[in-house]
Amino acid sequence: MAFCSMFSSTFNFSITYSYRIKLPLTTSRVVTVKASSTDNNNSENNDKNSTDFNPFGFVTDNPSSRSAIQLPQSPAEDGNVGQMLYRTEDKGKEFGSYIKSGKLRWFVRETGSAESRRGTILFLHGAPTQSFSYRVVMSELGDAGFHCFAPDWIGFGFSDKPQPGYGFNYTEKEFHDALDKLLDVLRIESPLFLVVQGFLVGSYGLTWALKNSSKISKLAILNSPLTDSSAVPGLFQKLRIPLFGEFTCQNAIEAERFIEAGSPYVLKNEKADVYRLPYLSSGGPGFALLEAARKANFKGTFREIAEGFSTERWDKPIILAWGLSDKYLPQSIAEEFQKGNPTQIKLKLIEGAGHMPQEDWPEKVVDALRMFFF
């Protein structure tokens, strides 16, 4: 009632499936909110000149989300969360299976075989995404003779999302320990090739590498925060604000919005569906992201990475496969990081790719990794 008093009584509003908002069962079509400060006598004339107002427009400000989440004229066909989950529940699990490690169940993608002659590659994704981003890259490298693994971190993608305080608290140490146990279960032999990309858990992939350098033969880093100059994206800043973070983490399209905000491209709907699916399925992924973001020491981790891979402390080959159109991390971050260890760190610029080059232009990433790992 309080909401209705703000606007004319002649409107309804469109619904996005990312919010758990219930309408009467008799609702049969989508209509548009129109705001007016005039009385009813003038409303007809003002309607002709007024612009449509969507109170939830802040979650539909990117093209793929806007086209994907607006209800059609017949909501029963495609307009509720249950229908959306049914349509997308089998999407995005290419090359994947569930692996039990202790009390946790991981979703792990695998290509190639244990007999692959060129070695093992471990792919680690960043937040708030999932291993789905590596599907094309690992498929082609599997065909090229590598044995590839790409897990969804605990709390992300299709892996378990334990409630904080009940067996997993989303700290850096717990992510490291869980990854160690998973690698033991998978019987991945060392040394291996490691590929890391992204923020938060992506950064934890790099700090894991620093603690396990003997297990790594070569390291490939796709766009990731590498120095203290790296900015913390607004998403993670919002998550750390009390109450506002709880609201933000339950936005079912936050992952795709984050991807598109760092890229020159718009995700196709079939790809956006996969990044959206975990957040639609339950509140668990959002609260896992919230907890991880609040436990993280972003700037401290960035400094640890810059210092740990410097000349004095790291002696393994590193390639930076860097998307030039990254709107979060400019080329200068990669160049600054390279100066810390110019002998071991090589920079490969990927034109046309943004924050997630493995999603934006996987073919160029494959070419860079193939040359580096061969």
Short mmCIF file of C-alpha atoms in Angstrom, two decimals:
data_model
loop_
_atom_site.label_atom_id
_atom_site.label_comp_id
_atom_site.label_asym_id
_atom_site.label_seq_id
_atom_site.Cartn_x
_atom_site.Cartn_y
_atom_site.Cartn_z
CA MET A 1 0.00 0.00 0.00
CA ALA A 2 2.86 2.36 0.80
CA PHE A 3 4.36 1.72 -2.60
CA CYS A 4 1.07 2.35 -4.40
CA SER A 5 0.60 5.70 -2.75
CA MET A 6 3.63 7.01 -4.58
CA PHE A 7 2.16 6.63 -8.04
CA SER A 8 -1.05 6.85 -10.00
CA SER A 9 -3.55 4.12 -9.24
CA THR A 10 -3.73 3.18 -12.92
CA PHE A 11 -0.46 1.32 -13.16
CA ASN A 12 0.99 -2.12 -12.64
CA PHE A 13 4.65 -3.00 -13.01
CA SER A 14 6.78 -5.46 -14.95
CA ILE A 15 8.52 -8.20 -13.01
CA THR A 16 12.01 -9.58 -13.31
CA TYR A 17 12.44 -13.19 -12.32
CA SER A 18 15.52 -12.31 -10.29
CA TYR A 19 13.33 -10.97 -7.50
CA ARG A 20 10.95 -13.06 -5.46
CA ILE A 21 7.92 -10.83 -5.91
CA LYS A 22 4.48 -12.42 -5.99
CA LEU A 23 1.50 -11.13 -7.93
CA PRO A 24 -2.06 -12.40 -7.72
CA LEU A 25 -2.62 -15.57 -9.67
CA THR A 26 -5.01 -13.73 -11.95
CA THR A 27 -2.21 -11.63 -13.43
CA SER A 28 -2.12 -12.45 -17.13
CA ARG A 29 0.00 -9.84 -18.83
CA VAL A 30 2.80 -7.35 -18.36
CA VAL A 31 1.94 -3.69 -18.13
CA THR A 32 4.16 -0.70 -17.61
CA VAL A 33 4.54 1.58 -14.63
CA LYS A 34 3.88 5.22 -15.35
CA ALA A 35 4.60 7.88 -12.76
CA SER A 36 2.64 11.11 -12.69
CA SER A 37 2.46 13.99 -10.23
CA THR A 38 -0.82 15.30 -11.69
CA ASP A 39 -4.37 14.45 -10.75
CA ASN A 40 -6.56 12.01 -12.65
CA ASN A 41 -8.16 14.74 -14.76
CA ASN A 42 -4.84 15.43 -16.50
CA SER A 43 -3.46 11.91 -16.52
CA GLU A 44 -4.61 11.09 -20.03
CA ASN A 45 -2.75 14.03 -21.55
CA ASN A 46 0.34 13.47 -19.44
CA ASP A 47 0.51 9.79 -20.38
CA LYS A 48 1.17 10.81 -23.95
CA ASN A 49 4.23 12.83 -22.95
CA SER A 50 5.56 10.85 -19.99
CA THR A 51 8.29 8.24 -20.28
CA ASP A 52 7.76 4.73 -19.01
CA PHE A 53 9.06 4.23 -15.52
CA ASN A 54 10.30 0.84 -14.35
CA PRO A 55 10.93 0.74 -10.59
CA PHE A 56 13.27 -2.17 -11.12
CA GLY A 57 15.15 -0.63 -14.02
CA PHE A 58 18.40 -0.76 -12.09
CA VAL A 59 18.53 -4.51 -12.64
CA THR A 60 17.76 -4.34 -16.35
CA ASP A 61 20.38 -1.87 -17.46
CA ASN A 62 22.26 -4.25 -19.73
CA PRO A 63 20.96 -5.55 -23.05
CA SER A 64 21.10 -9.30 -22.47
CA SER A 65 19.42 -9.09 -19.09
CA ARG A 66 16.77 -6.75 -20.39
CA SER A 67 15.81 -9.09 -23.19
CA ALA A 68 16.13 -12.20 -21.07
CA ILE A 69 14.20 -11.33 -17.95
CA GLN A 70 11.19 -9.30 -19.03
CA LEU A 71 8.01 -11.33 -18.95
CA PRO A 72 6.31 -11.99 -22.28
CA GLN A 73 2.67 -11.25 -22.91
CA SER A 74 1.80 -14.75 -21.70
CA PRO A 75 3.71 -15.25 -18.43
CA ALA A 76 2.54 -18.83 -18.10
CA GLU A 77 4.70 -19.72 -21.09
CA ASP A 78 7.96 -18.26 -19.87
CA GLY A 79 7.52 -15.88 -17.01
CA ASN A 80 8.23 -17.44 -13.64
CA VAL A 81 11.30 -18.70 -11.88
CA GLY A 82 10.15 -22.31 -11.99
CA GLN A 83 9.72 -22.24 -15.76
CA MET A 84 13.06 -20.50 -16.20
CA LEU A 85 14.86 -23.07 -14.04
CA TYR A 86 13.23 -25.91 -15.94
CA ARG A 87 14.40 -24.44 -19.23
CA THR A 88 17.98 -23.86 -18.08
CA GLU A 89 18.67 -26.55 -15.49
CA ASP A 90 20.62 -28.75 -17.90
CA LYS A 91 22.58 -25.91 -19.46
CA GLY A 92 26.20 -25.12 -18.83
CA LYS A 93 27.45 -28.47 -17.53
CA GLU A 94 29.64 -29.36 -20.51
CA PHE A 95 32.45 -31.81 -19.65
CA GLY A 96 31.40 -31.71 -15.98
CA SER A 97 30.67 -34.14 -13.15
CA TYR A 98 30.28 -33.99 -9.38
CA ILE A 99 33.24 -34.98 -7.23
CA LYS A 100 32.99 -35.64 -3.49
CA SER A 101 35.89 -34.31 -1.44
CA GLY A 102 35.41 -34.72 2.29
CA LYS A 103 32.04 -33.20 3.15
CA LEU A 104 32.03 -30.97 0.08
CA ARG A 105 30.75 -31.75 -3.39
CA TRP A 106 32.56 -30.01 -6.22
CA PHE A 107 31.46 -29.60 -9.81
CA VAL A 108 34.52 -30.26 -11.98
CA ARG A 109 34.91 -30.04 -15.76
CA GLU A 110 37.42 -32.37 -17.37
CA THR A 111 38.73 -32.75 -20.91
CA GLY A 112 41.51 -34.89 -22.33
CA SER A 113 42.62 -37.94 -20.37
CA ALA A 114 45.16 -39.08 -17.82
CA GLU A 115 47.21 -40.44 -20.71
CA SER A 116 47.39 -37.03 -22.37
CA ARG A 117 50.96 -36.56 -23.45
CA ARG A 118 51.36 -32.84 -22.91
CA GLY A 119 50.57 -32.55 -19.21
CA THR A 120 47.79 -31.38 -16.90
CA ILE A 121 46.23 -27.92 -16.84
CA LEU A 122 44.22 -26.65 -13.87
CA PHE A 123 41.87 -23.74 -14.62
CA LEU A 124 40.65 -21.56 -11.73
CA HIS A 125 37.91 -18.97 -12.23
CA GLY A 126 37.20 -15.72 -10.40
CA ALA A 127 34.13 -14.23 -8.70
CA PRO A 128 31.24 -13.97 -9.29
CA THR A 129 31.50 -16.39 -12.22
CA GLN A 130 32.18 -20.10 -12.69
CA SER A 131 34.25 -22.63 -14.63
CA PHE A 132 31.74 -22.42 -17.49
CA SER A 133 33.85 -19.55 -18.82
CA TYR A 134 36.66 -22.00 -19.65
CA ARG A 135 34.53 -24.51 -21.60
CA VAL A 136 35.82 -23.59 -25.09
CA VAL A 137 39.44 -23.12 -24.05
CA MET A 138 39.68 -26.43 -22.18
CA SER A 139 37.86 -28.30 -24.93
CA GLU A 140 40.37 -27.21 -27.55
CA LEU A 141 43.38 -27.76 -25.30
CA GLY A 142 42.03 -31.20 -24.41
CA ASP A 143 41.94 -31.99 -28.12
CA ALA A 144 45.51 -30.67 -28.38
CA GLY A 145 46.78 -33.31 -25.96
CA PHE A 146 46.39 -31.77 -22.50
CA HIS A 147 44.48 -33.18 -19.54
CA CYS A 148 42.35 -30.28 -18.32
CA PHE A 149 40.44 -29.70 -15.07
CA ALA A 150 38.25 -26.70 -14.22
CA PRO A 151 36.41 -26.81 -10.89
CA ASP A 152 33.73 -24.45 -9.68
CA TRP A 153 35.04 -23.04 -6.42
CA ILE A 154 32.97 -23.96 -3.35
CA GLY A 155 30.14 -21.43 -3.16
CA PHE A 156 30.14 -20.83 -6.92
CA GLY A 157 28.64 -22.35 -10.05
CA PHE A 158 27.35 -25.87 -9.52
CA SER A 159 29.53 -26.76 -6.52
CA ASP A 160 28.23 -26.91 -2.95
CA LYS A 161 27.31 -23.64 -1.22
CA PRO A 162 27.51 -24.41 2.52
CA GLN A 163 25.88 -21.99 4.88
CA PRO A 164 28.61 -19.89 6.55
CA GLY A 165 29.42 -21.27 9.96
CA TYR A 166 28.42 -24.82 9.05
CA GLY A 167 31.57 -26.46 7.78
CA PHE A 168 32.87 -23.68 5.52
CA ASN A 169 33.37 -19.99 6.28
CA TYR A 170 34.69 -18.74 2.91
CA THR A 171 38.08 -17.58 4.14
CA GLU A 172 41.18 -17.68 1.98
CA LYS A 173 42.67 -20.52 4.05
CA GLU A 174 39.53 -22.62 3.73
CA PHE A 175 39.47 -22.15 -0.04
CA HIS A 176 43.13 -23.23 -0.18
CA ASP A 177 42.60 -26.26 2.04
CA ALA A 178 39.53 -27.36 0.10
CA LEU A 179 41.41 -27.07 -3.20
CA ASP A 180 44.30 -29.16 -1.83
CA LYS A 181 41.88 -31.92 -0.84
CA LEU A 182 40.15 -31.81 -4.22
CA LEU A 183 43.44 -32.19 -6.11
CA ASP A 184 44.24 -35.23 -3.97
CA VAL A 185 40.87 -36.78 -4.81
CA LEU A 186 41.39 -36.06 -8.51
CA ARG A 187 44.90 -37.54 -8.26
CA ILE A 188 46.40 -34.68 -10.20
CA GLU A 189 50.13 -35.15 -10.41
CA SER A 190 52.62 -32.35 -10.04
CA PRO A 191 54.03 -30.31 -11.57
CA LEU A 192 51.04 -28.94 -13.45
CA PHE A 193 50.18 -25.96 -15.61
CA LEU A 194 47.98 -23.42 -13.83
CA VAL A 195 45.58 -20.90 -15.42
CA VAL A 196 43.95 -18.25 -13.21
CA GLN A 197 41.57 -15.39 -13.93
CA GLY A 198 39.51 -12.88 -12.00
CA PHE A 199 38.82 -11.34 -8.62
CA LEU A 200 38.45 -12.77 -5.12
CA VAL A 201 38.65 -16.56 -5.56
CA GLY A 202 40.74 -15.88 -8.65
CA SER A 203 43.17 -14.03 -6.41
CA TYR A 204 43.08 -16.98 -4.01
CA GLY A 205 44.18 -19.15 -6.92
CA LEU A 206 47.28 -16.99 -7.23
CA THR A 207 48.03 -16.99 -3.49
CA TRP A 208 47.59 -20.79 -3.57
CA ALA A 209 50.23 -20.85 -6.32
CA LEU A 210 52.60 -18.84 -4.14
CA LYS A 211 52.22 -21.40 -1.36
CA ASN A 212 52.60 -24.35 -3.74
CA SER A 213 55.21 -23.24 -6.24
CA SER A 214 56.78 -26.72 -6.34
CA LYS A 215 53.51 -28.06 -7.79
CA ILE A 216 53.52 -25.64 -10.70
CA SER A 217 55.50 -25.88 -13.91
CA LYS A 218 54.16 -22.78 -15.67
CA LEU A 219 51.58 -20.17 -14.73
CA ALA A 220 49.18 -18.37 -17.07
CA ILE A 221 47.31 -15.37 -15.70
CA LEU A 222 44.32 -13.92 -17.52
CA ASN A 223 42.99 -10.53 -16.45
CA SER A 224 43.31 -10.46 -12.65
CA PRO A 225 44.17 -7.85 -9.99
CA LEU A 226 47.94 -8.10 -9.63
CA THR A 227 49.15 -4.95 -7.90
CA ASP A 228 48.05 -2.48 -5.26
CA SER A 229 47.02 -0.20 -8.12
CA SER A 230 44.19 -2.60 -9.01
CA ALA A 231 40.79 -1.11 -8.22
CA VAL A 232 38.15 -3.09 -6.35
CA PRO A 233 35.01 -3.23 -8.55
CA GLY A 234 31.82 -1.68 -7.27
CA LEU A 235 30.11 -5.05 -6.86
CA PHE A 236 32.48 -6.12 -4.11
CA GLN A 237 32.32 -2.73 -2.45
CA LYS A 238 28.51 -2.93 -2.36
CA LEU A 239 28.61 -6.43 -0.90
CA ARG A 240 30.58 -5.14 2.08
CA ILE A 241 27.94 -2.55 3.01
CA PRO A 242 25.63 -3.81 5.78
CA LEU A 243 22.09 -4.59 4.58
CA PHE A 244 22.78 -3.26 1.10
CA GLY A 245 25.14 -6.20 0.60
CA GLU A 246 22.41 -8.65 1.56
CA PHE A 247 20.14 -7.08 -1.04
CA THR A 248 22.82 -6.99 -3.73
CA CYS A 249 23.87 -10.62 -3.30
CA GLN A 250 20.35 -11.84 -4.12
CA ASN A 251 20.28 -10.13 -7.50
CA ALA A 252 20.08 -13.15 -9.79
CA ILE A 253 21.64 -11.36 -12.75
CA GLU A 254 24.60 -9.86 -10.88
CA ALA A 255 27.11 -12.28 -12.41
CA GLU A 256 26.17 -11.54 -16.00
CA ARG A 257 26.04 -7.81 -15.27
CA PHE A 258 29.55 -8.02 -13.83
CA ILE A 259 30.82 -9.87 -16.91
CA GLU A 260 29.25 -7.44 -19.35
CA ALA A 261 30.41 -4.40 -17.40
CA GLY A 262 34.00 -5.53 -17.87
CA SER A 263 33.63 -6.49 -21.51
CA PRO A 264 32.99 -4.77 -24.84
CA TYR A 265 30.36 -7.41 -25.61
CA VAL A 266 26.89 -8.44 -24.52
CA LEU A 267 26.38 -12.05 -23.47
CA LYS A 268 24.07 -14.11 -25.61
CA ASN A 269 21.01 -15.22 -23.69
CA GLU A 270 22.01 -18.88 -23.68
CA LYS A 271 25.29 -17.97 -21.96
CA ALA A 272 23.67 -15.50 -19.58
CA ASP A 273 21.25 -18.27 -18.55
CA VAL A 274 24.14 -20.35 -17.20
CA TYR A 275 25.77 -17.57 -15.20
CA ARG A 276 22.33 -16.69 -13.81
CA LEU A 277 21.17 -20.20 -13.00
CA PRO A 278 22.92 -20.79 -9.63
CA TYR A 279 21.57 -17.50 -8.28
CA LEU A 280 18.06 -18.40 -9.42
CA SER A 281 18.17 -21.86 -7.90
CA SER A 282 18.57 -20.67 -4.30
CA GLY A 283 19.85 -17.87 -2.13
CA GLY A 284 22.96 -19.92 -1.29
CA PRO A 285 25.28 -18.66 -4.04
CA GLY A 286 24.50 -15.05 -3.23
CA PHE A 287 25.19 -15.48 0.46
CA ALA A 288 28.39 -17.42 -0.32
CA LEU A 289 29.57 -14.52 -2.48
CA LEU A 290 28.57 -12.08 0.25
CA GLU A 291 30.51 -13.97 2.92
CA ALA A 292 33.61 -14.38 0.74
CA ALA A 293 33.62 -10.69 -0.17
CA ARG A 294 33.32 -9.62 3.46
CA LYS A 295 36.07 -11.98 4.59
CA ALA A 296 38.46 -10.86 1.84
CA ASN A 297 41.34 -8.42 2.33
CA PHE A 298 41.37 -7.21 -1.25
CA LYS A 299 44.21 -4.70 -1.18
CA GLY A 300 46.32 -6.86 1.12
CA THR A 301 45.95 -9.79 -1.26
CA PHE A 302 46.85 -7.61 -4.26
CA ARG A 303 50.07 -6.58 -2.51
CA GLU A 304 50.86 -10.18 -1.56
CA ILE A 305 50.51 -11.21 -5.21
CA ALA A 306 52.74 -8.40 -6.50
CA GLU A 307 55.45 -9.15 -3.96
CA GLY A 308 55.19 -12.93 -4.20
CA PHE A 309 55.75 -13.09 -7.95
CA SER A 310 58.64 -10.61 -7.94
CA THR A 311 62.11 -11.51 -9.16
CA GLU A 312 63.42 -12.34 -5.71
CA ARG A 313 60.65 -14.83 -4.91
CA TRP A 314 59.38 -16.51 -8.10
CA ASP A 315 61.39 -18.37 -10.74
CA LYS A 316 58.74 -20.11 -12.90
CA PRO A 317 57.60 -18.88 -16.34
CA ILE A 318 54.48 -16.70 -16.34
CA ILE A 319 52.41 -15.46 -19.25
CA LEU A 320 49.92 -12.62 -18.88
CA ALA A 321 47.21 -13.17 -21.53
CA TRP A 322 45.55 -9.79 -21.14
CA GLY A 323 42.28 -8.58 -22.67
CA LEU A 324 42.88 -5.01 -23.77
CA SER A 325 39.24 -3.94 -23.40
CA ASP A 326 38.99 -4.79 -19.69
CA LYS A 327 36.99 -2.04 -18.00
CA TYR A 328 38.08 -3.13 -14.51
CA LEU A 329 41.80 -3.70 -14.99
CA PRO A 330 43.65 -1.61 -17.58
CA GLN A 331 46.76 -2.71 -19.44
CA SER A 332 48.88 -0.67 -17.04
CA ILE A 333 48.20 -3.22 -14.27
CA ALA A 334 49.74 -5.98 -16.37
CA GLU A 335 52.71 -3.81 -17.32
CA GLU A 336 53.33 -2.81 -13.71
CA PHE A 337 53.23 -6.45 -12.62
CA GLN A 338 55.62 -7.48 -15.41
CA LYS A 339 58.20 -4.94 -14.27
CA GLY A 340 58.44 -6.79 -10.95
CA ASN A 341 59.88 -9.89 -12.69
CA PRO A 342 60.67 -9.11 -16.33
CA THR A 343 62.78 -12.24 -16.81
CA GLN A 344 59.96 -14.66 -16.04
CA ILE A 345 56.85 -12.69 -16.97
CA LYS A 346 55.82 -12.30 -20.60
CA LEU A 347 52.88 -10.15 -21.68
CA LYS A 348 50.53 -11.23 -24.46
CA LEU A 349 47.90 -8.60 -25.30
CA ILE A 350 44.57 -9.89 -26.62
CA GLU A 351 42.82 -7.29 -28.73
CA GLY A 352 39.04 -7.31 -28.68
CA ALA A 353 38.79 -9.12 -25.33
CA GLY A 354 37.69 -7.67 -22.01
CA HIS A 355 37.90 -8.78 -18.39
CA MET A 356 37.22 -12.45 -19.24
CA PRO A 357 39.20 -13.13 -22.42
CA GLN A 358 38.38 -16.83 -22.16
CA GLU A 359 34.72 -15.90 -22.66
CA ASP A 360 35.17 -12.96 -25.03
CA TRP A 361 37.71 -14.47 -27.41
CA PRO A 362 38.61 -18.05 -26.42
CA GLU A 363 40.36 -18.81 -29.71
CA LYS A 364 43.02 -16.19 -29.03
CA VAL A 365 43.46 -17.47 -25.48
CA VAL A 366 43.91 -21.02 -26.80
CA ASP A 367 46.60 -19.84 -29.22
CA ALA A 368 48.47 -18.01 -26.45
CA LEU A 369 48.29 -20.94 -24.01
CA ARG A 370 49.17 -23.55 -26.59
CA MET A 371 52.36 -21.71 -27.53
CA PHE A 372 53.23 -21.13 -23.87
CA PHE A 373 52.57 -24.66 -22.57
CA PHE A 374 54.07 -26.62 -25.49
#
